[in-house]
Short mmCIF file of C-alpha atoms and ligand atoms in Angstrom, two decimals:
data_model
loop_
_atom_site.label_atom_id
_atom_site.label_comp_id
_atom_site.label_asym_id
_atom_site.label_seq_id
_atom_site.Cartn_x
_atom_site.Cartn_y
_atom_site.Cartn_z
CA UNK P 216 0.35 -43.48 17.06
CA UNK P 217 2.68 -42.48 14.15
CA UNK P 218 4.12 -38.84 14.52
CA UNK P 219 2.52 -37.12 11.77
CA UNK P 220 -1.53 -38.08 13.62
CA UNK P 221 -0.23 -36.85 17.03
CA UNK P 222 -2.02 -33.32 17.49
CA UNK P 223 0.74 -30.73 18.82
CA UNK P 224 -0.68 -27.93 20.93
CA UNK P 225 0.41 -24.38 20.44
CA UNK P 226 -1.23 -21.25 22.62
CA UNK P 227 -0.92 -19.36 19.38
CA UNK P 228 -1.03 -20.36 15.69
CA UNK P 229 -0.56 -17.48 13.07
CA UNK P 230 -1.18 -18.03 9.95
CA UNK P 231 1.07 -16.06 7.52
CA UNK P 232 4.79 -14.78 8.02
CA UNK P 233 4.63 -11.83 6.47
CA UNK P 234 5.13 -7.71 8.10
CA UNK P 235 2.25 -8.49 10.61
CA UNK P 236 2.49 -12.24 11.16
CA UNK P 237 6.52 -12.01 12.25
CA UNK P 238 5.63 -8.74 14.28
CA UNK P 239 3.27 -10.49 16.21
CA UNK P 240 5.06 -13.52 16.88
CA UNK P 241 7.89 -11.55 18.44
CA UNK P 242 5.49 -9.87 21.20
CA UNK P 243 2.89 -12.78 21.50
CA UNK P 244 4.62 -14.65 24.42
CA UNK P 245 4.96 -18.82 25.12
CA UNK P 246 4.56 -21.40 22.12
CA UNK P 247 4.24 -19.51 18.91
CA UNK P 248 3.79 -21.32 15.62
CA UNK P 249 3.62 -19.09 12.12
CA UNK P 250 3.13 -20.79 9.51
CA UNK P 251 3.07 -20.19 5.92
CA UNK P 252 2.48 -21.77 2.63
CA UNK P 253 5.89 -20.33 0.95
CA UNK P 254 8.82 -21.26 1.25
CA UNK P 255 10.35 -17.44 2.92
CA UNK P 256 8.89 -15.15 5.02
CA UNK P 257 8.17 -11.88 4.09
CA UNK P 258 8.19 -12.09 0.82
CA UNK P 259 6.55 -8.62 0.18
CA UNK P 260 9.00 -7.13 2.53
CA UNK P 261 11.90 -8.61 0.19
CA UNK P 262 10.48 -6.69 -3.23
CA UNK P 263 9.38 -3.57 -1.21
CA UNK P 264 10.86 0.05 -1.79
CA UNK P 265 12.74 -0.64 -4.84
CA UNK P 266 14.67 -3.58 -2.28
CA UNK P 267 15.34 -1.19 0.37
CA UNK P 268 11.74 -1.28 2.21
CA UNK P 269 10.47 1.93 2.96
CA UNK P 270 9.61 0.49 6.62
CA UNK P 271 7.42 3.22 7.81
CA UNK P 272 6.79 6.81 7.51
CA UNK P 273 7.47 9.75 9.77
CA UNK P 274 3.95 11.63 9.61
CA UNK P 275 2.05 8.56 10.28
CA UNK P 276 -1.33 9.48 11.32
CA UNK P 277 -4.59 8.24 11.38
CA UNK P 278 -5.42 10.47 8.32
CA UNK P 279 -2.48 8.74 5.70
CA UNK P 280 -5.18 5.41 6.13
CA UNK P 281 -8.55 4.69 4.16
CA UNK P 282 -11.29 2.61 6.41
CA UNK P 283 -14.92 2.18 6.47
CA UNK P 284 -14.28 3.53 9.72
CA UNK P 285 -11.40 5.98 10.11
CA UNK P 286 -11.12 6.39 13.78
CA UNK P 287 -10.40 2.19 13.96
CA UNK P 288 -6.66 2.28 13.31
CA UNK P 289 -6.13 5.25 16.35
CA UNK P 290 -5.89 3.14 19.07
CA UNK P 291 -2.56 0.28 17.67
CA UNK P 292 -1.35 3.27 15.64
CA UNK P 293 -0.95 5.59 18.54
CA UNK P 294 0.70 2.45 21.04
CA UNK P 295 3.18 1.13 18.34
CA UNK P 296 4.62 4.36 16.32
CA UNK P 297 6.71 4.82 13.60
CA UNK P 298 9.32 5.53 16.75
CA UNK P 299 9.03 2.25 18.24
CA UNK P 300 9.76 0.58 14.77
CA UNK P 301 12.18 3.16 14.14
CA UNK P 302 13.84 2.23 17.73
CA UNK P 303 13.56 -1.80 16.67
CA UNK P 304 15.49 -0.75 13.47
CA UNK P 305 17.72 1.24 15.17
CA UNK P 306 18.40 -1.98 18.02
CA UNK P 307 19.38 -4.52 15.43
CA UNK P 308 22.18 -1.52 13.51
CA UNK P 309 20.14 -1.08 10.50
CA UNK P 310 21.42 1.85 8.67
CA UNK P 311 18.54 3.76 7.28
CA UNK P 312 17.71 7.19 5.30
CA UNK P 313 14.55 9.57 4.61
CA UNK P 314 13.83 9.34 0.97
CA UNK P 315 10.81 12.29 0.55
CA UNK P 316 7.63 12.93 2.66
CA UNK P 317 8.79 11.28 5.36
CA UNK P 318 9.49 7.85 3.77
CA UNK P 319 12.49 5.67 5.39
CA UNK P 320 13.83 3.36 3.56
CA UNK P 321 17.32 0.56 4.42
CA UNK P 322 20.15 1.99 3.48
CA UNK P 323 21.52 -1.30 2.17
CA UNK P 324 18.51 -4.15 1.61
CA UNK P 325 15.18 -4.63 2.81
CA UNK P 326 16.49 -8.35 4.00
CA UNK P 327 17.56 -6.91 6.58
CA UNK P 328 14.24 -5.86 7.67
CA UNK P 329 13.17 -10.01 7.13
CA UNK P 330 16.25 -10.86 9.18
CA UNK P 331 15.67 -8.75 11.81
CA UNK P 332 11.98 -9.70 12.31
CA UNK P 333 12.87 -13.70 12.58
CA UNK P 334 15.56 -13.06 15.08
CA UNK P 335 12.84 -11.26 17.01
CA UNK P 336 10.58 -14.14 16.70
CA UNK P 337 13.02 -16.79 16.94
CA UNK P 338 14.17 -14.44 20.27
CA UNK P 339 10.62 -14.91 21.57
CA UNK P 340 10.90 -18.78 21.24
CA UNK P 341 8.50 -18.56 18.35
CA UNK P 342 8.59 -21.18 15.60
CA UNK P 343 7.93 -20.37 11.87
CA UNK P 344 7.25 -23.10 9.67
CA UNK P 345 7.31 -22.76 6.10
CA UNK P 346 5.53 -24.81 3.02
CA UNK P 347 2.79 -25.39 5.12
CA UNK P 348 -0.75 -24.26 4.44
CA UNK P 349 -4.35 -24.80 5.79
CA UNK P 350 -6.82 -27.48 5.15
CA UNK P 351 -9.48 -26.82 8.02
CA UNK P 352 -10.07 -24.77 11.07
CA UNK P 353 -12.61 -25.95 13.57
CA UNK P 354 -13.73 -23.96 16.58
CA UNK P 355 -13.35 -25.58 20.05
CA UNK P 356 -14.57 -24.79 23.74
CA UNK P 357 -11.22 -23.90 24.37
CA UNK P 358 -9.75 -22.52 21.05
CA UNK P 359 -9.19 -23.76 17.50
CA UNK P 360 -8.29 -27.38 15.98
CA UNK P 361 -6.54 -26.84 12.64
CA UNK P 362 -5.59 -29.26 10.06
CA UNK P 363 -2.31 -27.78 8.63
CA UNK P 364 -0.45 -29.66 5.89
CA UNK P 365 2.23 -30.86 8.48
CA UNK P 366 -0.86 -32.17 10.80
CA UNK P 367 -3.06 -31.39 13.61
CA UNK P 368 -2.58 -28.60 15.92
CA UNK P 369 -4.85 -27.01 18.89
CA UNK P 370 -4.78 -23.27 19.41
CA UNK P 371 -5.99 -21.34 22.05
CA UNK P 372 -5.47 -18.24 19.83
CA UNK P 373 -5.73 -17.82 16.21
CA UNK P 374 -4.30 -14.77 13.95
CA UNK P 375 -4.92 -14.38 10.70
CA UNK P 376 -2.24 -12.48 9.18
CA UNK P 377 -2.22 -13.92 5.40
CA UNK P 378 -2.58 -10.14 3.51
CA UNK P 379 -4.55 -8.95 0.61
CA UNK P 380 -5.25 -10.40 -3.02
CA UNK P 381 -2.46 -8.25 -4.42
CA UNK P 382 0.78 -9.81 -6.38
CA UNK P 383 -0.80 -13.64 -6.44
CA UNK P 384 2.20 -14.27 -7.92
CA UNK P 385 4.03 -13.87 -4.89
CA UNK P 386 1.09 -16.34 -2.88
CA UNK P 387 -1.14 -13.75 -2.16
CA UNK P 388 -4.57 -15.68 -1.95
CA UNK P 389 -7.83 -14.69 0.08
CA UNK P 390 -7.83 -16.90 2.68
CA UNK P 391 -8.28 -14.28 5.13
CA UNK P 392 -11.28 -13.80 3.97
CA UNK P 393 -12.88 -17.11 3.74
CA UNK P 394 -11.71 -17.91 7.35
CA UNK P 395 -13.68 -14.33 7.72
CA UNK P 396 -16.59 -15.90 6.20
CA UNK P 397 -16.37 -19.00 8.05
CA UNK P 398 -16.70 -17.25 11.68
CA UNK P 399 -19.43 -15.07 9.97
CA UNK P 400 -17.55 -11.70 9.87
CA UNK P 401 -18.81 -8.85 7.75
CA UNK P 402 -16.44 -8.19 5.02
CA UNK P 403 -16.13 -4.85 2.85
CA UNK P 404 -16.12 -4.29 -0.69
CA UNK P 405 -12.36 -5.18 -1.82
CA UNK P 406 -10.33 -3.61 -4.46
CA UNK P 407 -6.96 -3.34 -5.52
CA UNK P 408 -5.14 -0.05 -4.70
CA UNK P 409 -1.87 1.58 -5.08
CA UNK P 410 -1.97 0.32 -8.41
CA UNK P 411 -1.63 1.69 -12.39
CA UNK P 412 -4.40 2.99 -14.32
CA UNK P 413 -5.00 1.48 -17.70
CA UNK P 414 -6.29 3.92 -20.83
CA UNK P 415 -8.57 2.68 -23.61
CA UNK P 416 -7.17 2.07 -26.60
CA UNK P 417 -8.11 5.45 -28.59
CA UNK P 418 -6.50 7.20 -25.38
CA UNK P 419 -3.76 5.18 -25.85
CA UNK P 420 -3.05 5.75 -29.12
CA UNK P 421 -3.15 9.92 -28.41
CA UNK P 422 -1.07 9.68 -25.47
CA UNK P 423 1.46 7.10 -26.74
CA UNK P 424 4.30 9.59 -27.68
CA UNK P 425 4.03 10.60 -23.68
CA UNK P 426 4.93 6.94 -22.72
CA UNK P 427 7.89 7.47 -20.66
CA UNK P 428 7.47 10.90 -19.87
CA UNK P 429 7.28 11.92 -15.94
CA UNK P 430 6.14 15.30 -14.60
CA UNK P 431 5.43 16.61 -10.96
CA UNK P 432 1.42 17.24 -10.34
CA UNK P 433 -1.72 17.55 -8.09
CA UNK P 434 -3.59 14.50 -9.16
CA UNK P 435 -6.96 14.88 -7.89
CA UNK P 436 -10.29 12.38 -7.52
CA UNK P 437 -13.39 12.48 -5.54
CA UNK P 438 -12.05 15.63 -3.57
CA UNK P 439 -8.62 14.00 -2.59
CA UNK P 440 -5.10 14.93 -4.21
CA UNK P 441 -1.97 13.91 -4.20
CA UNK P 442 1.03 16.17 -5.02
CA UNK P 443 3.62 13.77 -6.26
CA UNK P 444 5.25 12.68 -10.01
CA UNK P 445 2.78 10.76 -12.57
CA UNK P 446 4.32 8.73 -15.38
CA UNK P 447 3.28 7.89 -18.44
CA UNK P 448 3.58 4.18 -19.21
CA UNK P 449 2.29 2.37 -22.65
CA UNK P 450 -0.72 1.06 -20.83
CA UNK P 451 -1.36 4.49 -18.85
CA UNK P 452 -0.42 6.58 -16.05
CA UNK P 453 1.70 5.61 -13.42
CA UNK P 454 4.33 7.16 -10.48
CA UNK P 455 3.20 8.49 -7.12
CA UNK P 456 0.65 10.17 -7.49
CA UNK P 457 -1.26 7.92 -9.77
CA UNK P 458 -0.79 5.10 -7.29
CA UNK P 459 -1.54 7.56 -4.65
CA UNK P 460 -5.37 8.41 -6.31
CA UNK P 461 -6.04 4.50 -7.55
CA UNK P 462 -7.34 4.33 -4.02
CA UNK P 463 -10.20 7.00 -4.36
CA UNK P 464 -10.94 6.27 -7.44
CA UNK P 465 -14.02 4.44 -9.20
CA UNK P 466 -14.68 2.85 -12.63
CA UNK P 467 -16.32 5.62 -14.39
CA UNK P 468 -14.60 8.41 -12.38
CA UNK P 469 -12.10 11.14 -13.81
CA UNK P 470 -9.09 12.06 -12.47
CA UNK P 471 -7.75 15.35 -12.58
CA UNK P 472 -3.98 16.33 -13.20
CA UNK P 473 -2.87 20.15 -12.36
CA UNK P 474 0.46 19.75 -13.91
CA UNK P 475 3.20 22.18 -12.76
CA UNK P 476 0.78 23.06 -9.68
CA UNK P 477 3.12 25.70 -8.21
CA UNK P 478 3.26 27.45 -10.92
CA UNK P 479 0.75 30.04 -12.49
CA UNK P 480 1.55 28.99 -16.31
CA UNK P 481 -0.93 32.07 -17.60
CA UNK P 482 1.46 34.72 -16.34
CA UNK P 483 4.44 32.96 -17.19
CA UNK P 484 3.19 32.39 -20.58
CA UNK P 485 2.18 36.16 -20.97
CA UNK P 486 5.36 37.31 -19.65
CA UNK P 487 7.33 35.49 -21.95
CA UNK P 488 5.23 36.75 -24.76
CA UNK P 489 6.43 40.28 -23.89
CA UNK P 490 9.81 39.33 -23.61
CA UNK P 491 10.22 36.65 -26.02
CA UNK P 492 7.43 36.54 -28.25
CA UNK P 493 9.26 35.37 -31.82
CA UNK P 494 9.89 32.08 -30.17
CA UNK P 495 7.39 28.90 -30.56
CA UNK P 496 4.93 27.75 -27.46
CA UNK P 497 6.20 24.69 -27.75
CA UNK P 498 9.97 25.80 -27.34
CA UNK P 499 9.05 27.97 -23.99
CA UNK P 500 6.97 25.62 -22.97
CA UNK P 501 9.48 22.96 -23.14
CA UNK P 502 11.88 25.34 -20.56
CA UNK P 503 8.63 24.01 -18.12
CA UNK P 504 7.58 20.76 -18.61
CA UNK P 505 9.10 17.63 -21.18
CA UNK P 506 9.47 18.35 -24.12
CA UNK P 507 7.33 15.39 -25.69
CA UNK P 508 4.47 16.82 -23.51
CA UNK P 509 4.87 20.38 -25.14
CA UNK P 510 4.71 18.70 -28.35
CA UNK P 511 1.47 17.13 -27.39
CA UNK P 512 -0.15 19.61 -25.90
CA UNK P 513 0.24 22.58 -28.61
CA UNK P 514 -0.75 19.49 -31.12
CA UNK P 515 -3.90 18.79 -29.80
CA UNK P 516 -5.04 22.20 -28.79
CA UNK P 517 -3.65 22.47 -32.34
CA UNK P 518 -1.68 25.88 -31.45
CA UNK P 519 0.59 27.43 -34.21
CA UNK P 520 3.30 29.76 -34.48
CA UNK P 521 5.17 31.97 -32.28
CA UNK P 522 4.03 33.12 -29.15
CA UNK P 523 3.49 36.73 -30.21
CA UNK P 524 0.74 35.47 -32.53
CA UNK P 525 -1.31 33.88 -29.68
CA UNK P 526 -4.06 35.67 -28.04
CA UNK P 527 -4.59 35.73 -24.30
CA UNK P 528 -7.20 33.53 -24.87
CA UNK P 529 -5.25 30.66 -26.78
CA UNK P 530 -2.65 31.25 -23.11
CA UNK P 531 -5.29 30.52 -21.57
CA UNK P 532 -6.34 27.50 -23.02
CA UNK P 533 -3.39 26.48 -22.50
CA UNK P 534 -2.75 27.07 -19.26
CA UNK P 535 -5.75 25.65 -18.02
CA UNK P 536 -5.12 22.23 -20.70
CA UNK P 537 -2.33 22.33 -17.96
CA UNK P 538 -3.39 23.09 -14.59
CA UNK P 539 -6.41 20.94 -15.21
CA UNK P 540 -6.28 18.01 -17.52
CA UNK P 541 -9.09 15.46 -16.94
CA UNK P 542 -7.87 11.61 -17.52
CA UNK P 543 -10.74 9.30 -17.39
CA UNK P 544 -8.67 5.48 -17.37
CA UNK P 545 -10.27 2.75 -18.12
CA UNK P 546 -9.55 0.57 -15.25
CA UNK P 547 -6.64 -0.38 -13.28
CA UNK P 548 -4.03 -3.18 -13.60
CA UNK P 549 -5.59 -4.67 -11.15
CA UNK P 550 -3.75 -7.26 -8.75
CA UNK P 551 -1.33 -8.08 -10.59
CA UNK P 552 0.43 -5.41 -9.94
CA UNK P 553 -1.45 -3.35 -6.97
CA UNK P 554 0.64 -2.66 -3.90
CA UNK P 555 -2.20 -3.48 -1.78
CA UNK P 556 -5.47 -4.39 -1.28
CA UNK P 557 -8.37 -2.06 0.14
CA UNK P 558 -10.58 -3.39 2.58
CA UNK P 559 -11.13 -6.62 3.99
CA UNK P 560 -12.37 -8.02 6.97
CA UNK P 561 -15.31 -5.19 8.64
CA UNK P 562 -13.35 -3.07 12.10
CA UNK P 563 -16.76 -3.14 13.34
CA UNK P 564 -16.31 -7.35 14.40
CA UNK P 565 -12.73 -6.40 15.84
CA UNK P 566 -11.35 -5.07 19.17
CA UNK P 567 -9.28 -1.77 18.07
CA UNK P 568 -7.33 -2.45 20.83
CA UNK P 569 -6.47 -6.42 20.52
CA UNK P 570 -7.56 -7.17 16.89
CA UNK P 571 -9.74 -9.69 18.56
CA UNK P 572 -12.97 -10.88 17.09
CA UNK P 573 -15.72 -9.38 19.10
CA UNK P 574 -17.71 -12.66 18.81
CA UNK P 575 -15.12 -15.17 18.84
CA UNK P 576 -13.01 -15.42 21.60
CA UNK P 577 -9.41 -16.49 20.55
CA UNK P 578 -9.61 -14.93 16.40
CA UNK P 579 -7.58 -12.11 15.43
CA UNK P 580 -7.26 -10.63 12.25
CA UNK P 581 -3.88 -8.10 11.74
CA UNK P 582 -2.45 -6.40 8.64
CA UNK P 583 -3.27 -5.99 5.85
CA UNK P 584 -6.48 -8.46 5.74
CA UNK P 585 -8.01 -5.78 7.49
CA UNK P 586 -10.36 -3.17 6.15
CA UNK P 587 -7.41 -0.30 6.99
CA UNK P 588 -5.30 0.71 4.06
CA UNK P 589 -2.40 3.47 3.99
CA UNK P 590 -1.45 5.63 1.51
CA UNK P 591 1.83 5.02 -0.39
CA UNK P 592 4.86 6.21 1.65
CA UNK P 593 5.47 3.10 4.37
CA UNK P 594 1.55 3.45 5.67
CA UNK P 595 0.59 0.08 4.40
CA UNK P 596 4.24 -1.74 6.77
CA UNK P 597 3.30 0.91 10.19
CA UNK P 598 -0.33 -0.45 9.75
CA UNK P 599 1.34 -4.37 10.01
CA UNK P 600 4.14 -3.55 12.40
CA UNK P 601 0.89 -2.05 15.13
CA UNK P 602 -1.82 -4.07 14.19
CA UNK P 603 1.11 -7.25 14.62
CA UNK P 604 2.24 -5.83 18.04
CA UNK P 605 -1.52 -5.00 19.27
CA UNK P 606 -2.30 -8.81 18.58
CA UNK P 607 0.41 -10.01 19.99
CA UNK P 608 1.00 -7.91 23.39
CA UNK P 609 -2.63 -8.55 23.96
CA UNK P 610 -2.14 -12.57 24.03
CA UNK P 611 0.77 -12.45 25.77
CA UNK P 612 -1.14 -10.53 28.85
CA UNK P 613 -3.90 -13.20 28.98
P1 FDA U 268 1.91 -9.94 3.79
O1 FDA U 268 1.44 -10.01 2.38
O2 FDA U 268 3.19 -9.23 4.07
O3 FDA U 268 2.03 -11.38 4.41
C1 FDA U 268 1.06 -12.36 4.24
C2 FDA U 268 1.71 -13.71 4.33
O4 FDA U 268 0.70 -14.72 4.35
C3 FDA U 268 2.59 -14.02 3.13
O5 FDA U 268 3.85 -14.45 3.59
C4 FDA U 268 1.83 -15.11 2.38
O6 FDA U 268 2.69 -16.05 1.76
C5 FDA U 268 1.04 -15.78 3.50
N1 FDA U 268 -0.19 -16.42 3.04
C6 FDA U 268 -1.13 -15.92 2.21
N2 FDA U 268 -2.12 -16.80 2.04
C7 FDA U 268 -1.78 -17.90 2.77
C8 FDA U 268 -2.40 -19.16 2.97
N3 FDA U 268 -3.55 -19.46 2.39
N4 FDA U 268 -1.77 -20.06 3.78
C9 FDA U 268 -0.58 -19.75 4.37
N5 FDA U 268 0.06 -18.57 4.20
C10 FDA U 268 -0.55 -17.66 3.41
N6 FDA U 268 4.18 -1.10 2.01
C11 FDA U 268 4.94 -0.16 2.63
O7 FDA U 268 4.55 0.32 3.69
N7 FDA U 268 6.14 0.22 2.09
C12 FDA U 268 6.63 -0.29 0.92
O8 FDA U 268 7.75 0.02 0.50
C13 FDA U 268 5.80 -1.22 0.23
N8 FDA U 268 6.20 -1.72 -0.98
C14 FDA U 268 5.44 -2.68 -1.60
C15 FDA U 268 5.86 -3.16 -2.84
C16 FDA U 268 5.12 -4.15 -3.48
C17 FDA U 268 5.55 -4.65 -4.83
C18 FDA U 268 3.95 -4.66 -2.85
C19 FDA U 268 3.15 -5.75 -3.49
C20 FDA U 268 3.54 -4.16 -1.63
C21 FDA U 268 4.26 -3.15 -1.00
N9 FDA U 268 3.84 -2.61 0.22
C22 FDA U 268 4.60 -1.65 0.83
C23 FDA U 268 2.64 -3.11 0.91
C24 FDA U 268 3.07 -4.11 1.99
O9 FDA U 268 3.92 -5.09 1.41
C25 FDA U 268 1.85 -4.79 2.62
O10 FDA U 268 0.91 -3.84 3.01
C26 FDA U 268 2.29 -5.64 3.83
O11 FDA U 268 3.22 -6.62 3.41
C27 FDA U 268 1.08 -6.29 4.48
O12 FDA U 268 1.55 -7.10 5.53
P2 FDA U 268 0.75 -8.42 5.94
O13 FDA U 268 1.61 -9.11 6.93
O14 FDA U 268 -0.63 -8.08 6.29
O15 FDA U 268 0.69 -9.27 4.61
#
């Protein structure tokens, strides 16, 4: 029988070396296989944080995560912490630093994350093969037969750790989901998150002399906020706290943007009136936020003159054009650019404990294919690094 029909037999296939997939080869004990259809692993680890990976996040908790069901991700988040990574990290002398919030990023490259996860899996005795993808997966008494590109292999366990739709560019696809499909698993509504709002044209065209211009806010949709730094961009709003709301909001839905929010802008208005009323709004507003934003505000509130001539009223106005500015974007960029996809494959058919299909014996699914999604910050890499340990630990015992 030539080499390439002989069927190899593995007591764990997982399909995609990415965050989750490498984590879970590492812990999931005797004759590993990853595979994936690129030609690196962790690819999304390479272009995270700017190149530097923000890895995880100090306040991880199960509240930083969005989930049809919320309490799911307790159980792997509470067993694998943000310590235990940060102890990993710390093992294999990777220099690291707190950017904000809690967000740790490589003090020198996020390749060093990559490197450190294949020495744990090549530690392990795991194998990763690369440029290999899928053709079939058949269920067996025992386990799985899969047709990979390279040939036959048997399973007796199967993760699926190939991600979200997001950056298809970088081989996203939605396999996960179609083997979902295949075993009959419910699957939630999928979107892309973390991701850009787009404005129509006409709001385009009135907000185009902001493109550029960043400011510190409370953005705020369907009764969740964010305090972090929009940015305008030429197709819309961007930064932090954009990306941060993308994931509550809904076509049709307005966001709300409290500009300056630590700041009460009527009584610092009024008080510079009494001090300095002969100069413009514009000029003492500029002292507060950019300059190109002063400029558009007292333009379209259409606001003249020097602040001596303006009522109470007309500070007002303005103030409150600035604590509570409604934005209602078009749509998103979509996943082309969105850091992540929410939802995916339905907690209800998995084991919070092993990732395990309830009904098929053998199937995991881990990462980011899952309906769990984090907030921006290092969420969306904790979720990987515990859903990837859960998976694996739990073969290993068996
Ligand atoms: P991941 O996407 O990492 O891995 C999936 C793997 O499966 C890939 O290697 C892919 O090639 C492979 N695959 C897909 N389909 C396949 C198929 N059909 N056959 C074979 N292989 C297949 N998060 C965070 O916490 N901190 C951060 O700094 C960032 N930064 C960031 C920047 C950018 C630009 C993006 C796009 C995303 C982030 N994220 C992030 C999110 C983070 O990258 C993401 O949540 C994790 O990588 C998810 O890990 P997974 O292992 O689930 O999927």
């Amino acid at each position: 029988m030539p080499a390439s029909m002989k069927t190899e037999h593995y007591d764990t296939l997982i399909i995609g070396a990415g965050a989750a997939g490498m984590m879970c080869a590492a812990y999931a004990g005797q004759r590993v296989l990853v595979i994936d259809h690129a030609k690196a692993p962790g690819e999304k680890i390479r272009i995270s944080g700017g190149g530097r990976c923000n890895f995880t996040n100090l306040h991880t908790a199960p509240e930083n995560f969005l989930s049809t069901n919320p309490h799911f991700c307790k159980s792997v988040l509470s067993r694998y912490t943000q310590w235990d990574f940060i102890d990993l990290v710390d093992r294999h002398g990777i220099a690291w630093h707190e950017k904000t919030l809690g967000q740790l990023f490589c003090d020198i490259s996020a390749k060093q994350i990559i490197a450190m996860l294949i020495s744990e899996l090549e530690n392990a005795g795991a194998e990763l093969r690369l440029r290999t993808s899928v053709e079939r997966i058949e269920r067996r008494d025992t386990g799985f037969a899969v047709q990979l590109t390279s040939g036959a292999v048997t399973c007796t366990h199967l993760v699926v750790a190939c991600g979200g739709k997001s950056i298809p560019k970088m081989g996203a696809t939605a396999f996960g989901y179609g083997v979902a499909e295949q075993f009959g698993l419910p699957l939630t509504e999928t979107r892309p998150a973390l991701v850009p709002f787009t404005f129509s044209t006409e709001m385009l065209a009135e907000t185009k002399s902001l493109s550029g211009v960043s400011i510190a806010t409370q953005a705020t949709c369907n009764g969740t906020g964010f305090n972090e730094a929009v940015l305008f961009t030429h197709r819309g709003l961007s930064g932090p706290a954009a990306l941060q709301i993308s994931s509550y909001w809904r076509e049709g839905d307005t966001v709300s943007l409290a500009l300056l929010p630590d700041v009460d802008l009527f009584d610092m208005l009024r008080a510079k009136r009494a001090t300095e009323g002969r100069r413009t709004l514009t000029t003492v507003l500029a002292e507060a936020i950019p300059k190109r934003l002063a400029d558009h505000l007292a333009g379209s509130l259409k606001i003249e003159g020097t602040l001596a001539d303006q009522s109470d009223k007309v500070l007002r106005s303005v103030a409150s054009a600035l604590s509570d500015w409604k934005i209602r974007p078009q749509g998103t960029e979509g996943y082309r650019t969105a850091e992540v996809t929410l939802g995916g494959v339905a907690t209800d058919a998995l084991n919070a404990r092993t990732m395990e299909v309830k009904t098929v014996h053998g199937l995991h699914f881990i990462g980011e294919v899952v309906d769990v999604t984090g907030w921006l910050g290092g969420y969306n890499f904790q979720w990987a690094w515990s859903s990837g340990w859960a998976a694996g630990t739990a073969i290993a015992a068996k």
